[in-house]
Short mmCIF file of C-alpha atoms in Angstrom, two decimals:
data_model
loop_
_atom_site.label_atom_id
_atom_site.label_comp_id
_atom_site.label_asym_id
_atom_site.label_seq_id
_atom_site.Cartn_x
_atom_site.Cartn_y
_atom_site.Cartn_z
CA MET A 245 91.89 148.14 79.54
CA GLN A 246 91.17 151.29 81.56
CA LYS A 247 93.22 152.07 84.93
CA SER A 248 89.99 151.77 87.02
CA THR A 249 89.32 148.46 85.49
CA PHE A 250 92.69 147.22 86.26
CA LYS A 251 92.46 148.67 89.70
CA PHE A 252 89.39 146.23 90.48
CA LEU A 253 90.57 143.22 89.01
CA ALA A 254 94.44 143.38 90.64
CA PRO A 255 93.15 141.86 93.80
CA ILE A 256 91.92 139.07 91.46
CA PHE A 257 95.05 138.22 89.86
CA CYS A 258 96.78 138.77 93.34
CA GLY A 259 94.43 135.54 94.66
CA MET A 260 95.63 133.88 91.51
CA ILE A 261 99.42 133.76 91.80
CA LEU A 262 99.57 133.38 95.32
CA THR A 263 103.42 133.19 95.85
CA ALA A 264 103.67 136.72 93.96
CA CYS A 265 101.54 138.27 96.42
CA TYR A 266 101.27 139.18 100.32
CA HIS A 267 100.97 136.19 102.72
CA PRO A 268 99.71 137.28 105.83
CA GLY A 269 99.72 135.32 109.17
CA LEU A 270 98.41 131.67 109.78
CA ASN A 271 95.10 133.11 110.63
CA GLY A 272 94.67 135.72 107.84
CA GLN A 273 91.50 135.47 105.50
CA ASN A 274 93.86 135.86 102.67
CA ASP A 275 95.95 133.13 103.36
CA PHE A 276 95.18 130.25 100.98
CA SER A 277 97.86 127.63 102.63
CA VAL A 278 96.30 124.54 103.88
CA SER A 279 97.22 125.36 107.37
CA ALA A 280 95.22 128.37 107.25
CA ALA A 281 92.30 126.57 105.97
CA VAL A 282 92.69 123.80 108.47
CA THR A 283 93.09 126.24 111.32
CA ARG A 284 89.65 128.35 109.92
CA PHE A 285 88.04 124.87 109.74
CA ILE A 286 88.63 124.13 113.25
CA GLY A 287 87.36 126.96 114.39
CA THR A 288 83.86 126.55 112.74
CA LEU A 289 83.50 123.38 114.93
CA THR A 290 81.81 122.67 118.40
CA GLY A 291 83.63 121.44 121.72
CA ASP A 292 82.00 118.03 120.96
CA GLU A 293 83.04 118.03 117.35
CA SER A 294 86.48 119.14 117.87
CA LYS A 295 87.18 116.16 120.32
CA ARG A 296 85.64 114.12 117.09
CA ALA A 297 87.77 115.46 114.60
CA LEU A 298 91.03 116.14 116.41
CA TYR A 299 94.18 113.52 117.55
CA ASP A 300 97.48 113.41 118.51
CA PHE A 301 99.89 113.04 115.57
CA ASN A 302 101.82 110.47 116.82
CA ASP A 303 98.77 108.20 116.95
CA THR A 304 99.17 105.11 115.00
CA LEU A 305 95.56 105.55 113.87
CA ARG A 306 97.05 107.81 111.27
CA HIS A 307 98.82 105.39 109.44
CA LYS A 308 95.60 103.24 109.06
CA TRP A 309 93.55 103.75 105.86
CA THR A 310 91.22 101.53 103.86
CA ASN A 311 89.39 101.50 100.22
CA LEU A 312 86.62 99.41 101.60
CA PRO A 313 82.71 101.30 102.06
CA VAL A 314 82.31 102.76 105.60
CA GLY A 315 79.90 100.09 106.50
CA LEU A 316 82.40 97.49 106.04
CA VAL A 317 85.55 99.61 108.09
CA PRO A 318 84.45 102.81 109.98
CA ARG A 319 86.85 105.80 109.77
CA PRO A 320 88.18 107.79 112.48
CA GLY A 321 86.88 111.56 112.73
CA ILE A 322 84.04 113.68 112.36
CA GLN A 323 81.70 112.50 109.29
CA TYR A 324 81.33 115.58 106.60
CA GLY A 325 77.69 114.83 106.72
CA SER A 326 76.95 115.84 110.29
CA LEU A 327 78.83 119.28 109.74
CA SER A 328 77.06 122.78 109.77
CA ASP A 329 76.75 124.87 106.46
CA GLN A 330 79.76 126.81 107.53
CA SER A 331 82.01 124.15 108.63
CA ARG A 332 81.23 122.55 105.11
CA MET A 333 82.09 125.80 103.45
CA ALA A 334 85.23 126.15 105.62
CA PHE A 335 86.12 122.35 104.47
CA HIS A 336 85.59 122.76 100.82
CA ARG A 337 88.32 125.63 101.58
CA VAL A 338 90.69 122.97 102.82
CA LEU A 339 89.98 120.61 99.88
CA THR A 340 90.57 123.69 97.61
CA ALA A 341 94.13 124.30 99.35
CA LEU A 342 95.09 120.71 99.04
CA LEU A 343 93.88 120.10 95.55
CA SER A 344 94.17 121.46 91.92
CA SER A 345 90.68 122.44 90.44
CA GLN A 346 91.01 119.02 88.71
CA GLY A 347 91.76 117.25 92.15
CA TYR A 348 88.79 119.19 93.69
CA LEU A 349 86.22 118.34 91.30
CA LYS A 350 87.15 114.87 91.32
CA THR A 351 87.09 114.67 94.73
CA THR A 352 83.67 116.37 95.12
CA SER A 353 81.96 114.04 92.06
CA ILE A 354 83.03 110.90 93.46
CA MET A 355 81.13 111.77 96.91
CA ARG A 356 78.29 112.75 94.95
CA LEU A 357 78.53 109.34 92.81
CA ASP A 358 77.77 107.52 96.01
CA ASP A 359 74.23 109.31 96.00
CA ILE A 360 74.10 108.43 92.21
CA LEU A 361 74.93 104.78 92.81
CA ASN A 362 72.23 104.37 95.94
CA GLU A 363 69.75 105.78 93.32
CA LEU A 364 70.81 103.16 90.64
CA TYR A 365 70.34 100.32 93.26
CA GLN A 366 67.01 101.76 94.35
CA THR A 367 65.83 101.86 90.69
CA ALA A 368 66.99 98.46 90.06
CA TYR A 369 64.80 97.22 93.08
CA ASP A 370 61.98 99.19 91.88
CA GLU A 371 62.13 97.78 88.48
CA GLY A 372 62.38 94.06 90.11
CA LYS A 373 66.02 93.67 88.79
CA ILE A 374 67.31 93.08 92.39
CA ASP A 375 65.44 91.65 95.16
CA GLY A 376 64.98 93.70 98.71
CA ALA A 377 67.50 91.38 100.25
CA ALA A 378 70.21 92.48 97.50
CA LEU A 379 69.01 96.40 98.08
CA LYS A 380 69.73 95.96 101.61
CA ARG A 381 73.23 94.84 101.50
CA MET A 382 74.12 97.63 99.38
CA GLN A 383 72.56 100.04 101.86
CA ASN A 384 74.23 98.40 104.61
CA LEU A 385 77.59 99.42 102.89
CA ARG A 386 76.66 102.94 104.15
CA TRP A 387 78.06 104.75 101.03
CA ALA A 388 76.29 108.37 100.52
CA HIS A 389 77.85 111.81 100.06
CA GLY A 390 77.79 112.78 103.68
CA ASN A 391 79.52 109.55 104.64
CA TYR A 392 83.04 111.09 104.72
CA TYR A 393 85.23 111.59 107.55
CA ILE A 394 87.62 114.18 108.35
CA SER A 395 90.32 113.87 111.32
CA ILE A 396 93.62 116.02 111.86
CA TRP A 397 96.63 114.84 113.50
CA GLY A 398 98.03 117.33 115.41
CA SER A 399 97.79 121.12 115.32
CA PRO A 400 98.35 123.10 111.98
CA ASN A 401 101.58 124.82 112.41
CA ARG A 402 104.79 125.97 110.67
CA THR A 403 107.14 124.09 112.43
CA GLN A 404 106.05 120.66 114.10
CA PRO A 405 104.91 117.49 112.27
CA TRP A 406 101.12 117.55 111.60
CA GLY A 407 98.45 116.02 109.13
CA LEU A 408 94.86 115.34 107.59
CA ASN A 409 93.23 112.67 106.39
CA PHE A 410 89.84 112.30 104.51
CA GLY A 411 88.19 109.35 103.56
CA GLY A 412 85.11 107.06 103.14
CA HIS A 413 83.85 105.01 100.00
CA HIS A 414 86.57 105.56 97.18
CA ILE A 415 88.50 108.50 98.68
CA ALA A 416 91.44 108.27 101.06
CA ILE A 417 93.58 111.64 100.98
CA SER A 418 96.53 111.22 103.53
CA PHE A 419 98.09 114.98 103.80
CA THR A 420 101.30 115.11 106.11
CA ALA A 421 103.59 118.66 106.76
CA VAL A 422 106.34 119.40 108.23
CA GLY A 423 107.16 122.99 107.68
CA ASP A 424 107.20 123.58 103.94
CA GLN A 425 107.50 120.11 103.41
CA VAL A 426 104.29 118.53 102.56
CA THR A 427 103.02 114.97 101.04
CA MET A 428 100.09 113.46 100.20
CA SER A 429 100.81 109.76 99.83
CA PRO A 430 98.96 107.56 99.48
CA TYR A 431 96.19 109.04 97.62
CA PHE A 432 93.54 106.66 96.94
CA ILE A 433 90.43 107.66 94.56
CA GLY A 434 88.12 105.00 92.90
CA THR A 435 84.50 105.11 90.96
CA ASP A 436 81.25 102.98 90.87
CA PRO A 437 80.38 103.08 88.15
CA SER A 438 83.30 104.27 86.31
CA GLU A 439 80.65 105.29 83.37
CA VAL A 440 77.15 105.80 84.59
CA LYS A 441 74.81 103.78 82.06
CA SER A 442 71.48 104.55 82.62
CA ALA A 443 68.90 107.52 84.12
CA LYS A 444 69.86 111.15 84.77
CA TYR A 445 73.70 111.02 84.88
CA ALA A 446 73.89 108.24 82.04
CA GLY A 447 77.55 109.11 80.65
CA LEU A 448 79.07 110.58 83.57
CA ARG A 449 82.62 109.12 84.07
CA VAL A 450 84.55 111.02 86.93
CA LEU A 451 88.00 109.38 86.48
CA SER A 452 87.73 109.36 82.56
CA LYS A 453 91.33 110.25 81.71
CA GLU A 454 92.83 107.73 83.90
CA GLU A 455 91.01 105.38 81.91
CA ASP A 456 91.36 106.78 78.42
CA TYR A 457 94.86 107.89 78.39
CA GLY A 458 95.98 104.21 79.49
CA PHE A 459 94.26 102.91 76.92
CA MET A 460 95.71 105.72 74.19
CA LEU A 461 99.14 104.41 75.37
CA ILE A 462 98.70 100.39 75.47
CA ASN A 463 97.20 101.06 71.88
CA MET A 464 99.91 103.35 70.75
CA LEU A 465 102.81 100.44 71.11
CA THR A 466 104.03 98.55 68.43
CA SER A 467 103.60 94.37 68.51
CA VAL A 468 107.20 93.88 69.94
CA GLN A 469 106.48 96.56 72.69
CA LYS A 470 102.93 95.02 73.69
CA ALA A 471 104.66 91.59 74.12
CA LYS A 472 106.92 93.37 76.68
CA ALA A 473 104.38 95.59 78.35
CA ILE A 474 101.44 92.93 78.44
CA LEU A 475 101.52 90.61 81.39
CA SER A 476 100.28 87.26 81.47
CA GLY A 477 97.85 85.91 84.32
CA GLU A 478 94.81 87.12 85.86
CA ILE A 479 93.89 90.78 86.09
CA PRO A 480 93.98 91.45 89.81
CA LYS A 481 90.55 92.01 91.75
CA ASP A 482 92.01 95.12 93.28
CA ILE A 483 94.81 97.27 93.34
CA ILE A 484 97.78 95.14 94.41
CA THR A 485 98.66 97.66 96.84
CA ASN A 486 95.53 97.70 98.54
CA PRO A 487 95.79 98.45 102.56
CA ASN A 488 94.18 94.93 103.06
CA SER A 489 96.86 93.10 100.95
CA PRO A 490 100.54 91.32 102.42
CA GLN A 491 101.47 91.87 98.83
CA ARG A 492 103.56 94.68 97.43
CA ILE A 493 105.08 95.65 93.98
CA ASP A 494 108.90 95.47 94.61
CA GLY A 495 110.18 94.84 91.38
CA TYR A 496 109.90 96.56 87.78
CA TYR A 497 107.64 94.93 85.26
CA GLY A 498 106.70 95.60 81.76
CA LEU A 499 107.70 97.72 79.00
CA PRO A 500 110.67 100.55 80.24
CA ALA A 501 110.19 104.30 79.10
CA LYS A 502 113.66 104.23 77.50
CA GLN A 503 112.05 101.59 75.04
CA MET A 504 109.26 103.82 73.81
CA SER A 505 109.35 106.64 71.23
CA LYS A 506 109.29 110.22 71.93
CA GLN A 507 105.37 110.06 71.38
CA GLN A 508 104.76 107.43 73.47
CA VAL A 509 106.80 108.97 76.37
CA SER A 510 104.70 112.05 76.10
CA MET A 511 101.74 109.90 76.37
CA LEU A 512 103.22 108.30 79.21
CA LYS A 513 103.92 111.57 80.93
CA LEU A 514 100.53 112.88 80.30
CA LEU A 515 98.95 109.80 82.09
CA MET A 516 101.02 110.31 85.03
CA GLU A 517 100.43 113.89 85.29
CA GLU A 518 96.90 112.74 85.16
CA TYR A 519 97.48 111.62 88.81
CA LEU A 520 99.92 114.70 89.66
CA HIS A 521 97.91 117.46 88.90
CA ASN A 522 95.09 116.50 91.23
CA PHE A 523 97.42 118.14 93.62
CA ASP A 524 97.89 122.08 94.58
CA HIS A 525 100.39 123.20 91.97
CA ASN A 526 103.51 123.40 94.25
CA TYR A 527 103.39 120.08 95.29
CA ALA A 528 102.38 118.75 91.85
CA HIS A 529 105.30 120.51 90.36
CA GLN A 530 107.58 119.38 92.90
CA LEU A 531 106.87 115.73 92.41
CA ILE A 532 107.10 116.23 88.36
CA GLN A 533 110.69 117.76 89.01
CA LYS A 534 111.68 114.75 91.27
CA ILE A 535 110.42 112.78 88.60
CA GLU A 536 112.37 114.15 85.72
CA LYS A 537 115.23 114.30 88.03
CA SER A 538 115.85 110.43 88.48
CA GLY A 539 114.90 110.23 84.55
CA MET A 540 111.68 108.98 82.79
CA LYS A 541 113.89 106.55 80.90
CA LYS A 542 113.65 104.60 84.49
CA ILE A 543 109.76 104.41 84.46
CA PHE A 544 108.29 101.18 83.47
CA PHE A 545 104.27 100.71 82.22
CA ALA A 546 102.89 97.27 82.25
CA TRP A 547 99.19 96.26 81.45
CA ILE A 548 97.06 92.97 82.17
CA GLY A 549 93.51 92.72 80.27
CA SER A 550 91.56 93.74 77.74
CA LEU A 551 92.89 96.55 75.48
CA GLU A 552 88.79 97.71 75.20
CA ASN A 553 87.15 99.97 77.33
CA ASN A 554 84.10 98.14 79.16
CA LYS A 555 86.25 95.06 79.87
CA PRO A 556 88.56 94.38 82.83
CA HIS A 557 91.71 96.34 82.45
CA TYR A 558 94.70 97.05 84.94
CA TYR A 559 98.00 99.07 84.17
CA ILE A 560 100.74 99.54 86.49
CA ILE A 561 103.31 102.89 86.51
CA ASN A 562 106.38 102.36 88.47
CA GLY A 563 109.51 104.79 88.89
CA PRO A 564 112.04 104.96 91.51
CA ASP A 565 110.31 107.93 93.06
CA PHE A 566 106.39 106.72 92.61
CA LEU A 567 104.23 104.05 92.17
CA ILE A 568 100.77 104.42 90.31
CA GLU A 569 98.51 101.31 90.40
CA TYR A 570 94.97 101.53 88.23
CA ASP A 571 92.21 98.59 88.18
CA ASN A 572 89.19 98.59 86.57
CA VAL A 573 87.34 94.89 87.05
CA GLY A 574 84.10 95.56 88.73
CA PHE A 575 81.73 93.36 90.87
CA GLN A 576 80.07 92.05 87.79
CA ASN A 577 83.72 91.70 85.80
CA ASP A 578 82.39 94.26 83.38
CA GLY A 579 84.99 96.81 83.51
CA ASN A 580 83.22 99.49 85.27
CA HIS A 581 84.53 100.41 88.57
CA ILE A 582 88.10 101.70 88.99
CA HIS A 583 90.28 101.53 91.95
CA ALA A 584 93.76 104.19 91.73
CA ILE A 585 96.38 104.97 93.96
CA PHE A 586 99.45 106.86 93.63
CA ARG A 587 102.20 106.39 96.12
CA GLU A 588 105.27 108.58 96.58
CA LYS A 589 108.11 105.81 97.38
CA GLY A 590 109.37 106.27 100.64
CA ASN A 591 106.97 108.97 102.05
CA ASN A 592 103.88 107.23 102.59
CA PHE A 593 102.09 109.47 105.90
CA GLY A 594 105.28 111.74 105.56
CA GLU A 595 108.03 109.09 106.19
CA ASP A 596 110.91 110.67 104.48
CA ILE A 597 110.02 114.36 105.36
CA LEU A 598 109.71 113.31 109.11
CA LYS A 599 112.84 111.45 109.11
CA ALA A 600 114.63 114.87 107.94
CA HIS A 601 112.80 116.53 110.53
CA TYR A 602 114.03 114.49 113.58
CA LEU A 603 117.15 114.23 112.37
CA GLN A 604 117.74 118.08 112.87
CA PRO A 605 119.54 119.15 115.79
CA GLY A 606 117.47 119.14 119.01
CA HIS A 607 115.59 115.88 118.07
#
């Protein structure tokens, strides 16, 4: 490579390896941190928009989230679809700071899937497969690419707690920061349909690996292992830890990783990391290191339902530090509607990092 070529590419390499390059102030255009991206986004808002988007950090509304459509449960914040092009562009920079490329593409694809879902229902009506009343019920749920809401809690800074929530149909991102400590728990994603089966986007599967890796793992198990991993009873109609349910998962169920082969443990890790690697590199690897420190042997995997896709199924991965729950049932009981959640135990909405912050001298 010629020197002149390297000189041209150097800034690109620098942008790829953020921690190895310069990191100017909070408002610097080359600062790729979440706080800088959110600050720039706020700067694009009008006064009225800021009033809708900005909240006090201690407002209890920050802890309220839902996986229901906006037509059933309104969200706080400013509607993404109401933003100017400049603000939308700035908010995409926020998403790319919060998430990996994988997580960013899943998020934006889930948003696009809402418009596809509307198109599928309209086509079903046009073809006489559903009546006008059914179409109207679906439209009243108000899922759409633009119908997601952004709320900022406190002011982005490097010393005091602040946060950001982004939610709508099948997305609930909950970011909390105190200095260099961050969490994105709870983190909910979903797809309907999980596989588009007709029209222009037939074959699209936004959360493909969450499903495929689960099937690969359960089908790698021996009959003796399956007897432990597969639980009896009905498949949950939704994730058990959804915000509208009083139920919680307090115990460990299924097959422990210590009873798996090396190949099976590798498959379990691959499935877990499909969720963890949705996050920005630094946060994802902090979680991975925390989990590895506690030990893979302490993680349990459990399954309910069919061992084939396109049929209802459910799994849970439960360890000392985290919980992953995945449910694929569907309104028609067709295994074509995914709800999934990642929780960092003890750190939902920043419980742990806030506790450590407030225990410091001066608080």
